[in-house]
């Protein structure tokens, strides 16, 4: 075992996504629960085996979950919404997660600023909460039977409350006195398991700007929990940002350890003196748990030495910066990747060896390493040097161009631009359009796959895509839509499509990361300077334009979204990487416009996802995110109309920023909230045009003409017709043609009726 090594949590979906497949088979009623349980048991053992073999001292139990840890915690505390009251066991569990025929699923939302989504517990003052510790106790026993002694991970009470919602209205922290006793009971049960046991209590909520009520609960909570049993050592862990305010309080409670992230929360260095004085154990997050780059071992040792300047070395545990849930499982199955690039990466399993090697060097010395470890260290050094110098990463031309950007903004003020555009494009008030994609049929998915695998030649592939585009254009004309799109059949994903055509972008074969439940994503990664070797969308768009006299809207993904949905290189600031992407998009905008495309939409679906967790850092993000959106469209002439699209509905906090992006038209996702969320646009006197989605594309339901008419009138209560566009609230790629066709026809008809009435 390597001294003082610690892993906050391990990925659980399985190295070949075994859990996903077992769950989906069970849900499809093609297997029974015992099969899922068998897979789950084998996976847990495998995860312990990996960690044991690597020599990790503190590994976890209860980091596994069949769906989500927050859901598990809700069940542990007996927080079951009333609509599921008649259900039990797995039926209850999966109904809460996914709904059933009688009850809708619980809501799901993003886990801090990651792409993991948790189930939002629903609480109510008149509910009673009772302990069900079975899962937690069983998993610990399983580990012991297997032959390891893990810590037990649980989500802390303040994070649990902070992330829950009240179904009866009111603040979730009002339920504190009902919930805390259940945590006490839980710890009492845990204490019976062993003579000495470590409990990791995750409190990531501590890295946010905390309200005084929450701050005031930290001390009573941890005084209480740390006093439940002498058998228990409590480690309160935080991650993703600094936790300076909470740390100040935690050091004055009888807990054993505090976990801090030294990569994403550099301010945590300021807490070291306090931790040292209180003689607490410090779980020092130094190996990146949310990115895929190889650790620079010597650099990490230096960071730890800096920490040890304050905190007694013996009290330092070397840890991942957060749970390894947020990185793919193992590099082992990446068979197709360029070996030079692969050599720069490190997934979950590989990070374990990094942690143990750092421990050996930190606690002993480089000289104490055996020959295999020496080799590992020198390979690590070489890989890091290669990243600093490789021509695959460093492109002088790109760097020069970034240094010499002369123009960050397009020409002309909005008022002047829109006048020219309206004249030239000649669209009516309440102009109709769509967000870009049309249904991705099994046929086009198949053709794309075949082409990628080399089983379909380029001409046949292009013909098939063109046929689809022809159909899209024909349908839109027939339907009477005014601004057309080509339908995006060639795109598998709005980021991947561009990533594949940009230099500096890499793709993995097996880099799956759990997004929610059984769903995984495989984010592409940015390893080097980004450039666009040639036009990416011009051919498809101009082909589509050639098929119609109406205006064809070009469709691009914006720099901020491309960045936020990728793993990003860590040897350069995100704001610089974003600038490079923006220049690539800027060239594309220019090429499209030169090819005769008059409207270009630059999607920023993930603009909001990049927001920092701390308010103090928001301004900086907004500054560069807006800068780079504007840079991406800075090549647009005044008469080229720039649209953007955002998959959001909440703009209250960020409306000034949205306005500053200065898109001529923005389409947004407001269908489910009537005109409520549009009001902020009117309130701030938003000038540019807005296309609030008039129907929800996330459901197969076909909206009626009447319904859309009503919706349009409600929009007209907020904004004048000259400022409004009419469109669905997102792309249509997940829908079927049978749903899309009547829905859009109804939408166009609704506009006709409203226009006529307004005459
Ligand atoms: N243009 C994209 C589409 O229609 C936008 C998708 C999105 O915003 N998520 O599919
Ligand atoms: Zn959208």
mmCIF file of C-alpha atoms in Angstrom, residues 350-509:
data_model
loop_
_atom_site.group_PDB
_atom_site.id
_atom_site.type_symbol
_atom_site.label_atom_id
_atom_site.label_comp_id
_atom_site.label_asym_id
_atom_site.label_seq_id
_atom_site.Cartn_x
_atom_site.Cartn_y
_atom_site.Cartn_z
ATOM 1 C CA UNK A 350 -4.029 5.627 -14.786
ATOM 2 C CA UNK A 351 -4.559 8.364 -12.224
ATOM 3 C CA UNK A 352 -4.349 5.779 -9.446
ATOM 4 C CA UNK A 353 -0.724 5.049 -10.284
ATOM 5 C CA UNK A 354 -0.007 8.756 -10.377
ATOM 6 C CA UNK A 355 -1.332 9.181 -6.856
ATOM 7 C CA UNK A 356 0.724 6.326 -5.484
ATOM 8 C CA UNK A 357 3.900 7.410 -7.228
ATOM 9 C CA UNK A 358 3.530 10.957 -5.954
ATOM 10 C CA UNK A 359 3.127 9.539 -2.459
ATOM 11 C CA UNK A 360 6.322 7.502 -2.742
ATOM 12 C CA UNK A 361 8.371 10.457 -3.856
ATOM 13 C CA UNK A 362 6.806 12.854 -1.402
ATOM 14 C CA UNK A 363 7.094 10.648 1.672
ATOM 15 C CA UNK A 364 10.357 8.928 0.811
ATOM 16 C CA UNK A 365 12.368 10.132 -2.127
ATOM 17 C CA UNK A 366 13.024 9.596 -5.776
ATOM 18 C CA UNK A 367 15.935 7.397 -4.815
ATOM 19 C CA UNK A 368 13.627 5.086 -2.920
ATOM 20 C CA UNK A 369 11.726 4.149 -6.077
ATOM 21 C CA UNK A 370 12.243 0.678 -7.454
ATOM 22 C CA UNK A 371 13.384 0.315 -11.023
ATOM 23 C CA UNK A 372 9.861 -0.002 -12.425
ATOM 24 C CA UNK A 373 8.814 3.147 -10.633
ATOM 25 C CA UNK A 374 11.937 4.940 -11.814
ATOM 26 C CA UNK A 375 11.009 4.031 -15.336
ATOM 27 C CA UNK A 376 7.460 5.217 -14.811
ATOM 28 C CA UNK A 377 8.733 8.530 -13.479
ATOM 29 C CA UNK A 378 11.056 9.129 -16.378
ATOM 30 C CA UNK A 379 8.302 8.224 -18.844
ATOM 31 C CA UNK A 380 6.074 10.720 -17.073
ATOM 32 C CA UNK A 381 8.741 13.375 -17.353
ATOM 33 C CA UNK A 382 9.243 12.649 -21.036
ATOM 34 C CA UNK A 383 5.523 12.812 -21.739
ATOM 35 C CA UNK A 384 5.276 16.171 -20.076
ATOM 36 C CA UNK A 385 8.277 17.526 -21.937
ATOM 37 C CA UNK A 386 6.829 16.250 -25.176
ATOM 38 C CA UNK A 387 3.609 18.151 -24.473
ATOM 39 C CA UNK A 388 5.596 21.314 -24.015
ATOM 40 C CA UNK A 389 7.320 20.994 -27.354
ATOM 41 C CA UNK A 390 5.350 18.769 -29.715
ATOM 42 C CA UNK A 391 4.514 20.316 -33.084
ATOM 43 C CA UNK A 392 1.141 18.581 -32.791
ATOM 44 C CA UNK A 393 0.343 21.019 -29.991
ATOM 45 C CA UNK A 394 2.239 24.154 -30.797
ATOM 46 C CA UNK A 395 1.329 25.948 -33.959
ATOM 47 C CA UNK A 396 3.267 29.169 -34.323
ATOM 48 C CA UNK A 397 0.930 30.445 -37.016
ATOM 49 C CA UNK A 398 -2.054 30.182 -34.693
ATOM 50 C CA UNK A 399 -0.175 31.809 -31.833
ATOM 51 C CA UNK A 400 0.925 34.685 -34.043
ATOM 52 C CA UNK A 401 -2.569 35.178 -35.326
ATOM 53 C CA UNK A 402 -4.003 35.276 -31.810
ATOM 54 C CA UNK A 403 -1.401 37.793 -30.756
ATOM 55 C CA UNK A 404 -2.244 40.053 -33.644
ATOM 56 C CA UNK A 405 -6.021 40.020 -33.627
ATOM 57 C CA UNK A 406 -6.916 43.475 -34.805
ATOM 58 C CA UNK A 407 -10.639 43.187 -34.874
ATOM 59 C CA UNK A 408 -12.749 41.718 -32.113
ATOM 60 C CA UNK A 409 -16.122 42.986 -33.240
ATOM 61 C CA UNK A 410 -18.157 43.207 -36.371
ATOM 62 C CA UNK A 411 -18.884 46.489 -38.035
ATOM 63 C CA UNK A 412 -21.900 48.670 -37.396
ATOM 64 C CA UNK A 413 -24.298 49.283 -34.563
ATOM 65 C CA UNK A 414 -27.264 46.982 -34.190
ATOM 66 C CA UNK A 415 -29.853 49.657 -35.095
ATOM 67 C CA UNK A 416 -28.116 50.349 -38.333
ATOM 68 C CA UNK A 417 -27.407 46.694 -39.155
ATOM 69 C CA UNK A 418 -30.953 45.516 -38.613
ATOM 70 C CA UNK A 419 -32.303 48.180 -40.929
ATOM 71 C CA UNK A 420 -30.019 47.048 -43.745
ATOM 72 C CA UNK A 421 -30.775 43.398 -43.043
ATOM 73 C CA UNK A 422 -34.542 43.801 -42.982
ATOM 74 C CA UNK A 423 -34.449 45.624 -46.238
ATOM 75 C CA UNK A 424 -32.244 43.045 -47.865
ATOM 76 C CA UNK A 425 -33.834 39.921 -46.450
ATOM 77 C CA UNK A 426 -37.367 41.231 -46.636
ATOM 78 C CA UNK A 427 -38.829 39.052 -43.906
ATOM 79 C CA UNK A 428 -42.113 39.874 -42.215
ATOM 80 C CA UNK A 429 -42.759 40.386 -38.518
ATOM 81 C CA UNK A 430 -43.155 37.003 -36.780
ATOM 82 C CA UNK A 431 -40.835 35.402 -39.323
ATOM 83 C CA UNK A 432 -40.856 31.627 -39.135
ATOM 84 C CA UNK A 433 -37.772 29.431 -38.918
ATOM 85 C CA UNK A 434 -36.366 26.365 -37.130
ATOM 86 C CA UNK A 435 -33.296 25.870 -34.947
ATOM 87 C CA UNK A 436 -31.306 23.823 -37.431
ATOM 88 C CA UNK A 437 -31.589 20.067 -37.261
ATOM 89 C CA UNK A 438 -34.359 17.939 -38.698
ATOM 90 C CA UNK A 439 -35.082 14.342 -37.605
ATOM 91 C CA UNK A 440 -32.052 12.082 -37.617
ATOM 92 C CA UNK A 441 -33.555 9.043 -39.276
ATOM 93 C CA UNK A 442 -32.125 5.539 -38.892
ATOM 94 C CA UNK A 443 -31.130 5.795 -42.572
ATOM 95 C CA UNK A 444 -28.941 8.862 -42.225
ATOM 96 C CA UNK A 445 -27.388 7.563 -39.005
ATOM 97 C CA UNK A 446 -26.611 4.351 -40.795
ATOM 98 C CA UNK A 447 -25.124 6.149 -43.799
ATOM 99 C CA UNK A 448 -22.909 8.267 -41.562
ATOM 100 C CA UNK A 449 -21.669 5.221 -39.709
ATOM 101 C CA UNK A 450 -21.001 3.300 -42.893
ATOM 102 C CA UNK A 451 -19.091 6.220 -44.359
ATOM 103 C CA UNK A 452 -17.017 6.573 -41.200
ATOM 104 C CA UNK A 453 -16.177 2.876 -41.174
ATOM 105 C CA UNK A 454 -15.127 3.030 -44.798
ATOM 106 C CA UNK A 455 -18.051 0.929 -45.980
ATOM 107 C CA UNK A 456 -19.648 3.683 -48.005
ATOM 108 C CA UNK A 457 -17.733 5.729 -50.569
ATOM 109 C CA UNK A 458 -17.724 9.494 -50.471
ATOM 110 C CA UNK A 459 -19.935 10.044 -53.499
ATOM 111 C CA UNK A 460 -22.628 7.686 -52.303
ATOM 112 C CA UNK A 461 -22.473 9.228 -48.858
ATOM 113 C CA UNK A 462 -22.761 12.752 -50.208
ATOM 114 C CA UNK A 463 -25.614 11.756 -52.452
ATOM 115 C CA UNK A 464 -27.481 10.329 -49.569
ATOM 116 C CA UNK A 465 -26.996 13.447 -47.467
ATOM 117 C CA UNK A 466 -28.008 15.635 -50.396
ATOM 118 C CA UNK A 467 -31.135 13.616 -50.897
ATOM 119 C CA UNK A 468 -32.010 14.265 -47.280
ATOM 120 C CA UNK A 469 -31.278 17.969 -47.687
ATOM 121 C CA UNK A 470 -33.497 18.035 -50.789
ATOM 122 C CA UNK A 471 -36.315 16.513 -48.761
ATOM 123 C CA UNK A 472 -35.806 18.997 -45.942
ATOM 124 C CA UNK A 473 -35.872 21.950 -48.304
ATOM 125 C CA UNK A 474 -38.899 20.629 -50.161
ATOM 126 C CA UNK A 475 -40.790 20.090 -46.949
ATOM 127 C CA UNK A 476 -39.960 23.548 -45.592
ATOM 128 C CA UNK A 477 -41.100 25.173 -48.810
ATOM 129 C CA UNK A 478 -44.274 23.183 -48.918
ATOM 130 C CA UNK A 479 -44.937 23.943 -45.300
ATOM 131 C CA UNK A 480 -44.416 27.665 -45.876
ATOM 132 C CA UNK A 481 -41.531 28.261 -43.502
ATOM 133 C CA UNK A 482 -39.749 31.506 -44.365
ATOM 134 C CA UNK A 483 -36.113 31.143 -43.344
ATOM 135 C CA UNK A 484 -34.899 27.651 -44.157
ATOM 136 C CA UNK A 485 -32.214 25.323 -42.830
ATOM 137 C CA UNK A 486 -30.459 22.375 -44.432
ATOM 138 C CA UNK A 487 -31.311 19.999 -41.577
ATOM 139 C CA UNK A 488 -27.823 18.978 -40.348
ATOM 140 C CA UNK A 489 -27.925 15.339 -41.532
ATOM 141 C CA UNK A 490 -24.113 15.240 -41.743
ATOM 142 C CA UNK A 491 -23.739 16.035 -38.053
ATOM 143 C CA UNK A 492 -23.662 13.428 -35.385
ATOM 144 C CA UNK A 493 -23.157 16.008 -32.684
ATOM 145 C CA UNK A 494 -22.924 19.790 -32.747
ATOM 146 C CA UNK A 495 -19.458 19.847 -31.137
ATOM 147 C CA UNK A 496 -17.968 16.675 -32.517
ATOM 148 C CA UNK A 497 -18.777 17.702 -36.084
ATOM 149 C CA UNK A 498 -16.648 20.826 -35.796
ATOM 150 C CA UNK A 499 -14.010 19.226 -33.584
ATOM 151 C CA UNK A 500 -13.362 16.602 -36.233
ATOM 152 C CA UNK A 501 -12.553 19.277 -38.746
ATOM 153 C CA UNK A 502 -10.359 21.427 -36.550
ATOM 154 C CA UNK A 503 -6.658 20.855 -35.974
ATOM 155 C CA UNK A 504 -5.820 20.425 -32.313
ATOM 156 C CA UNK A 505 -8.859 18.273 -31.526
ATOM 157 C CA UNK A 506 -8.734 14.635 -30.439
ATOM 158 C CA UNK A 507 -11.325 11.873 -30.138
ATOM 159 C CA UNK A 508 -11.400 8.802 -28.025
ATOM 160 C CA UNK A 509 -12.777 5.386 -28.733
#
